[in-house]
PDB file of C-alpha atoms in Angstrom:
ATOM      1  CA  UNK A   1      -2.441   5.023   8.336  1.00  0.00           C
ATOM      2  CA  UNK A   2      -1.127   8.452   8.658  1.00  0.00           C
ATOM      3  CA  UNK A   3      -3.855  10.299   6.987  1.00  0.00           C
ATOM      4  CA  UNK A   4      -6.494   8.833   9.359  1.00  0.00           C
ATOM      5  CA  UNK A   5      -5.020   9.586  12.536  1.00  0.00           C
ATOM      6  CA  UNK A   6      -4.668  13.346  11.063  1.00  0.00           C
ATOM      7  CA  UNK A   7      -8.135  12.974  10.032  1.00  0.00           C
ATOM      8  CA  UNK A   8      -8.809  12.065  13.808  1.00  0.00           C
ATOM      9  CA  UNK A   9      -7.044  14.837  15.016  1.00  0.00           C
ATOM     10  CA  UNK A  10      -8.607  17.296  12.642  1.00  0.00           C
ATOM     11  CA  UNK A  11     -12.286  16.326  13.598  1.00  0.00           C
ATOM     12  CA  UNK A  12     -11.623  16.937  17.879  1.00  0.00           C
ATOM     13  CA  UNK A  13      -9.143  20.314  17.594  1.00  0.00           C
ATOM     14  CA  UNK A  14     -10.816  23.665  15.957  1.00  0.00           C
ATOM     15  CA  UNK A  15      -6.499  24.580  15.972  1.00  0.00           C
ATOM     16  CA  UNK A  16      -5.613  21.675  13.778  1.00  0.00           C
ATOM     17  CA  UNK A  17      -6.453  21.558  10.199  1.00  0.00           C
ATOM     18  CA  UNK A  18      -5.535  18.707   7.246  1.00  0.00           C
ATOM     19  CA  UNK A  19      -3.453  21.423   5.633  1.00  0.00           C
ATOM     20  CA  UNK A  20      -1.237  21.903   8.010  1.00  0.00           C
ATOM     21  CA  UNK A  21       0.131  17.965   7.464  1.00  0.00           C
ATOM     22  CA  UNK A  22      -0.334  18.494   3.673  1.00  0.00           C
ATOM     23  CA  UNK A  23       3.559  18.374   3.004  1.00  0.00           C
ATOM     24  CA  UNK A  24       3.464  15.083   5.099  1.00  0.00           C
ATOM     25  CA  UNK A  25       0.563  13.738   3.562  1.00  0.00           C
ATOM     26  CA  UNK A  26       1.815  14.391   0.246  1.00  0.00           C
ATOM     27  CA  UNK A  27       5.164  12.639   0.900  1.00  0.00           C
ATOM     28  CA  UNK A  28       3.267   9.779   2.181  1.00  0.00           C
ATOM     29  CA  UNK A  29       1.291   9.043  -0.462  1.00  0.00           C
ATOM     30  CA  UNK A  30       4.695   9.578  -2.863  1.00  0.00           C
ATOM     31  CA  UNK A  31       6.185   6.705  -1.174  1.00  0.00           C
ATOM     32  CA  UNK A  32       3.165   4.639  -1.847  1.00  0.00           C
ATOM     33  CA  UNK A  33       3.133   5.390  -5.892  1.00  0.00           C
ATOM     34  CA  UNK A  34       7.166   5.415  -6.289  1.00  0.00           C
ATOM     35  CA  UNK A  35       7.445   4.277  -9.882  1.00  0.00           C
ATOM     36  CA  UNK A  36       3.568   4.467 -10.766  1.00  0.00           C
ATOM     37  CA  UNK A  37       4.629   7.072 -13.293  1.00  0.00           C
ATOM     38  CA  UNK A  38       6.528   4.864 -15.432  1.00  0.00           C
ATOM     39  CA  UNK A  39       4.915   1.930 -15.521  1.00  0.00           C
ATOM     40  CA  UNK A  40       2.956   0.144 -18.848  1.00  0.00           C
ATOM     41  CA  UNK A  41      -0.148  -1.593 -18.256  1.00  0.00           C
ATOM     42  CA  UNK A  42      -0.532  -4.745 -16.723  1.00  0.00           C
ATOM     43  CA  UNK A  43       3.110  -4.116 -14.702  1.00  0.00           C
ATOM     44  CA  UNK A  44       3.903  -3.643 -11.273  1.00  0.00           C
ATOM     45  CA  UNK A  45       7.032  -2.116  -8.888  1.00  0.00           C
ATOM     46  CA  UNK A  46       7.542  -1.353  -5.549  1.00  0.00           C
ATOM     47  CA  UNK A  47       4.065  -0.795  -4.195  1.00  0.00           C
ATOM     48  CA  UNK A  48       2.498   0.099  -7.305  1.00  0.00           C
ATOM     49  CA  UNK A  49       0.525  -2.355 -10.038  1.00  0.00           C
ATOM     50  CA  UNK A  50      -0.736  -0.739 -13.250  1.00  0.00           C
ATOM     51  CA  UNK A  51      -4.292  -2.843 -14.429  1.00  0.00           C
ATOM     52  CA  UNK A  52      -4.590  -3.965 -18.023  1.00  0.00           C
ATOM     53  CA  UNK A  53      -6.842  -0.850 -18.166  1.00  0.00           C
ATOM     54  CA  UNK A  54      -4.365   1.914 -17.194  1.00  0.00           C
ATOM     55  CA  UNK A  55      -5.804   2.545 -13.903  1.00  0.00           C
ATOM     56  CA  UNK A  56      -3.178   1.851 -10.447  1.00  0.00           C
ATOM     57  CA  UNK A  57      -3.768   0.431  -7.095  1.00  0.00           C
ATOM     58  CA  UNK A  58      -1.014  -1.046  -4.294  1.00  0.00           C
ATOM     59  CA  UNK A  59       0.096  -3.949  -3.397  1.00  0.00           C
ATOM     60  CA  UNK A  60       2.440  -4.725   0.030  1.00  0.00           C
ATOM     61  CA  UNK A  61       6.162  -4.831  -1.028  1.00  0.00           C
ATOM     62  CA  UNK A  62       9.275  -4.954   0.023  1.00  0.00           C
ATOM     63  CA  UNK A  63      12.364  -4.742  -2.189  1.00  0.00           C
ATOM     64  CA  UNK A  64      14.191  -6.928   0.404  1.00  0.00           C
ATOM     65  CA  UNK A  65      14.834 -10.435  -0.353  1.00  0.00           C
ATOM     66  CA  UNK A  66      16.733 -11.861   2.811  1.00  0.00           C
ATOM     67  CA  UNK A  67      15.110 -13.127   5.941  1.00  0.00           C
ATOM     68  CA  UNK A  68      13.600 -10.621   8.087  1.00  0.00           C
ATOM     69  CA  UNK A  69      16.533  -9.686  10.835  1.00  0.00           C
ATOM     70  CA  UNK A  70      13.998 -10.379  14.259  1.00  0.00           C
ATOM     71  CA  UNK A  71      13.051 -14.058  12.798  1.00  0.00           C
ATOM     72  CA  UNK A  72      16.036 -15.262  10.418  1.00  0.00           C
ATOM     73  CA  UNK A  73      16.308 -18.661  11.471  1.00  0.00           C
ATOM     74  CA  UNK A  74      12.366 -19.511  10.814  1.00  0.00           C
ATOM     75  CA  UNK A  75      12.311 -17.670   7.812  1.00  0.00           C
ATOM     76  CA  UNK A  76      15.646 -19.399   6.230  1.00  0.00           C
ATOM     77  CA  UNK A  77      14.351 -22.481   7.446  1.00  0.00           C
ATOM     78  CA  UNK A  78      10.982 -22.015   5.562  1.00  0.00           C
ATOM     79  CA  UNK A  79      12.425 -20.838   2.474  1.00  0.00           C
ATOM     80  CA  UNK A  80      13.591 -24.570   2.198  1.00  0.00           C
ATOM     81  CA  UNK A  81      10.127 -26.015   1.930  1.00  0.00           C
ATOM     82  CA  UNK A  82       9.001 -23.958  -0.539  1.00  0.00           C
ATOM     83  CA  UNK A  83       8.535 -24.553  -4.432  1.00  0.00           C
ATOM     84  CA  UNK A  84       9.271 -20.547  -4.892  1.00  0.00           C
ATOM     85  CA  UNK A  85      12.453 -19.175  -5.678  1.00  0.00           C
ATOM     86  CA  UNK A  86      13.774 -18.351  -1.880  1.00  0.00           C
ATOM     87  CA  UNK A  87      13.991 -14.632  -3.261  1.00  0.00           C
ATOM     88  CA  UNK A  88      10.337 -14.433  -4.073  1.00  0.00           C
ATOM     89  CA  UNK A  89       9.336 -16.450  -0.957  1.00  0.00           C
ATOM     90  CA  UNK A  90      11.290 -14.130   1.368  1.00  0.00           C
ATOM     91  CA  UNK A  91       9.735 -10.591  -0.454  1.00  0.00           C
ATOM     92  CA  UNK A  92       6.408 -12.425   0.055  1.00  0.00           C
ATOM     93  CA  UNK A  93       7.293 -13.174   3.296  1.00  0.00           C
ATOM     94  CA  UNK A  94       8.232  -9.309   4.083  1.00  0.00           C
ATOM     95  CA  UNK A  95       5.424  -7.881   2.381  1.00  0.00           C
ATOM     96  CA  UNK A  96       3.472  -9.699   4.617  1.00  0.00           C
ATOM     97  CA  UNK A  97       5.182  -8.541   7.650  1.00  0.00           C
ATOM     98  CA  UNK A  98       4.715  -5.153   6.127  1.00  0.00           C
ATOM     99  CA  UNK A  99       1.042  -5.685   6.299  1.00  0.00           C
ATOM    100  CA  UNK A 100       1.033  -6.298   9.676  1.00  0.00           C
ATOM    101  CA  UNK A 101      -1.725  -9.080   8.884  1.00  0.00           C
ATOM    102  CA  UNK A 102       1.376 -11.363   9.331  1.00  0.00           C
ATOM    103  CA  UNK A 103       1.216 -14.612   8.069  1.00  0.00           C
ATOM    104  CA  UNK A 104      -2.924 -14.697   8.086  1.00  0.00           C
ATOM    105  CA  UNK A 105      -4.069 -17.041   5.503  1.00  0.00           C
ATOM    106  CA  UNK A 106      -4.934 -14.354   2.994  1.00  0.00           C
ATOM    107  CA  UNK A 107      -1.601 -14.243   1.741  1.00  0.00           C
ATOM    108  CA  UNK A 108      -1.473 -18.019   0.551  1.00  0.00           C
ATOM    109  CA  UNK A 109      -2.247 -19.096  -2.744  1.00  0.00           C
ATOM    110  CA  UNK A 110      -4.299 -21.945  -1.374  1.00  0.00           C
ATOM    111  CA  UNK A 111      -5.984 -20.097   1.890  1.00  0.00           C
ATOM    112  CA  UNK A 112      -4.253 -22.858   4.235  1.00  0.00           C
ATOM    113  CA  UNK A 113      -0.192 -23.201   2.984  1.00  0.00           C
ATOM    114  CA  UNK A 114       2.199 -20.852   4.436  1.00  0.00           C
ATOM    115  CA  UNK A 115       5.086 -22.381   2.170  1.00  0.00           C
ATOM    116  CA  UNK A 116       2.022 -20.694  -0.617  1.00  0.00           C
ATOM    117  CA  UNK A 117       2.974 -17.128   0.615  1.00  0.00           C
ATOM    118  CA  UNK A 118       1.696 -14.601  -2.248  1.00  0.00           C
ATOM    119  CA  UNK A 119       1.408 -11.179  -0.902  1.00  0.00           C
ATOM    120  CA  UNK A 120       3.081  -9.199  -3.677  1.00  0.00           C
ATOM    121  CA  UNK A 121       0.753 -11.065  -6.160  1.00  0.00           C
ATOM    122  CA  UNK A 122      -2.010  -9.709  -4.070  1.00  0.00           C
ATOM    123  CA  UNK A 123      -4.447  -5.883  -4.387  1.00  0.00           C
ATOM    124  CA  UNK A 124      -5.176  -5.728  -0.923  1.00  0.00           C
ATOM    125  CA  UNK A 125      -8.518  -3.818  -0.604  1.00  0.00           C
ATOM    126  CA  UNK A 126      -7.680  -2.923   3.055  1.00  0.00           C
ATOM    127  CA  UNK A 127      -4.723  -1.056   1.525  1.00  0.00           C
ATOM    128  CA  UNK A 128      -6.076   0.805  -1.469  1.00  0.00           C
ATOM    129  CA  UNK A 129      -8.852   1.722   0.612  1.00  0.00           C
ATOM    130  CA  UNK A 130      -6.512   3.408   3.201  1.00  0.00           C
ATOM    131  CA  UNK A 131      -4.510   4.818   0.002  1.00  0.00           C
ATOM    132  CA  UNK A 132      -7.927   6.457  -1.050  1.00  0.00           C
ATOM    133  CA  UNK A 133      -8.892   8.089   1.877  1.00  0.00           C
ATOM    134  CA  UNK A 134      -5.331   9.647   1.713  1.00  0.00           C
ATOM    135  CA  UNK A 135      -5.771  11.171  -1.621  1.00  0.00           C
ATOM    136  CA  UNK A 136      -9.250  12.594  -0.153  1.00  0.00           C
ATOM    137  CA  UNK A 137      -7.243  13.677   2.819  1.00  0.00           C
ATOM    138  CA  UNK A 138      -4.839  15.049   0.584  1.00  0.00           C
ATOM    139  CA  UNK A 139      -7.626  17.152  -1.485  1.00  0.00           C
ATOM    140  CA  UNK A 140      -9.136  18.348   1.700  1.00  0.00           C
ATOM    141  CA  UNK A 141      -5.756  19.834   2.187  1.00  0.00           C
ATOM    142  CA  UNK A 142      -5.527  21.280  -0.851  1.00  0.00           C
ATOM    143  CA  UNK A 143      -8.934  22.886  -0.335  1.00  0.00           C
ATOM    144  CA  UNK A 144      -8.086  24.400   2.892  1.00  0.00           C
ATOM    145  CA  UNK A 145      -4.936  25.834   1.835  1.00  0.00           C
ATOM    146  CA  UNK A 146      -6.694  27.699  -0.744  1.00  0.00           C
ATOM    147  CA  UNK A 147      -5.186  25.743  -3.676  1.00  0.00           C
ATOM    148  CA  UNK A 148      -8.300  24.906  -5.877  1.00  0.00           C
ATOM    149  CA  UNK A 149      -6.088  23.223  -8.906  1.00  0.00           C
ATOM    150  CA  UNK A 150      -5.009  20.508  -6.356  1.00  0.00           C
ATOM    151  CA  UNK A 151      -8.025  19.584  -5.432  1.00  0.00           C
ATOM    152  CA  UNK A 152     -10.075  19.682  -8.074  1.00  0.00           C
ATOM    153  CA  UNK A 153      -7.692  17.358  -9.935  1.00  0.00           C
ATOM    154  CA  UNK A 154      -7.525  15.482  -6.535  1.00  0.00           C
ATOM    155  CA  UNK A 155     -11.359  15.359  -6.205  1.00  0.00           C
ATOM    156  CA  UNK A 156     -11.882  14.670 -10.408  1.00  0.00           C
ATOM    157  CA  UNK A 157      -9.715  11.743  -9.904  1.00  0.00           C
ATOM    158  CA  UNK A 158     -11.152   9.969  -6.967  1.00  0.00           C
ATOM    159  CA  UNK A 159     -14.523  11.352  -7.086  1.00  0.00           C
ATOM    160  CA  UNK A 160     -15.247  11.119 -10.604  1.00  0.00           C
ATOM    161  CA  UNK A 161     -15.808   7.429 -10.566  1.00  0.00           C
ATOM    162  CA  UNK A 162     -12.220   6.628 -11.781  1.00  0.00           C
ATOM    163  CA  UNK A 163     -10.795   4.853  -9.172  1.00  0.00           C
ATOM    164  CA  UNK A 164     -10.347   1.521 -10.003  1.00  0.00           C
ATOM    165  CA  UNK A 165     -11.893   0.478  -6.318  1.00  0.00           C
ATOM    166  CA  UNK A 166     -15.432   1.152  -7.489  1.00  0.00           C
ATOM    167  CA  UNK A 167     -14.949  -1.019 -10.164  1.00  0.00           C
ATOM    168  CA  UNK A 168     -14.399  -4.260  -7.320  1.00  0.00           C
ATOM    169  CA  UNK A 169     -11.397  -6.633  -7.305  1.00  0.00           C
ATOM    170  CA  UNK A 170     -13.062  -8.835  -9.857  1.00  0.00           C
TER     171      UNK A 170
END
């Protein structure tokens, strides 16, 4: 993700600090939590799930439900052999894509079953592990522009034992 290769960059140039990508980090990580705001517990949109217990991780998404343009045929085709609804197939079948662990047997319900696709159903750690380091990313931005607020609250959150990845996926 974005906030890596930054973080990259950062570590081998003394002229390049996190805070001068914080506006781009920032509107990276909005993209990622569109809708987080307004969610109830146990619900999910767009990339965003809210747990039973309040706290949010990501999911891959995508609001399409067509076939993907660069394999249409093989993805209408599939949608046929599938007990889904071909609308939730196909999203599953972009998320994936989105992923870009396309079509490994993570996303199926039964580990083996393509026509099983299940990605949206799915808390990828990969993801919310990427997702975390941007926040951190994000606070060390914060810090080197000076603004203490931002990263304390930045830092409290993910820090602070909060986030729901220290909990495990259990």
């Amino acid at each position: 993700m974005f906030a890596a290769m930054v973080q990259l960059l950062a570590a081998h140039s003394k002229d390049v600090k996190l805070a001068d990508y914080e506006d781009a980090l920032e509107k990276e990580y909005l993209f990622w939590m569109k809708g987080a705001s307004q969610l109830s517990n146990g619900k999910a949109a767009n990339h965003v799930v809210k747990l039973p217990d309040g706290s949010v991780l990501n999911r891959y998404y995508d609001a399409g439900d067509q076939p993907r343009e660069e394999s249409y045929r093989e993805d209408f085709e599939a949608a046929k052999l599938t007990k889904q609804a071909p609308s939730t197939f196909l999203r599953n079948v972009r998320a994936a894509a989105e992923s870009g662990w396309d079509f490994s047997s993570r996303w199926f319900a039964d580990g083996k079953s393509y026509n099983q696709i299940i990605t949206t159903d799915l808390l990828a750690v990969d993801l919310n592990t990427l997702l975390y380091n941007l926040e951190m990313a994000i606070a060390t931005a914060n810090n080197e522009a000076g603004n203490k607020i931002k990263w304390y609250i930045r830092t409290a959150k993910g820090g602070g034992g909060e986030y729901p990845l220290q909990d495990g996926f259990g």
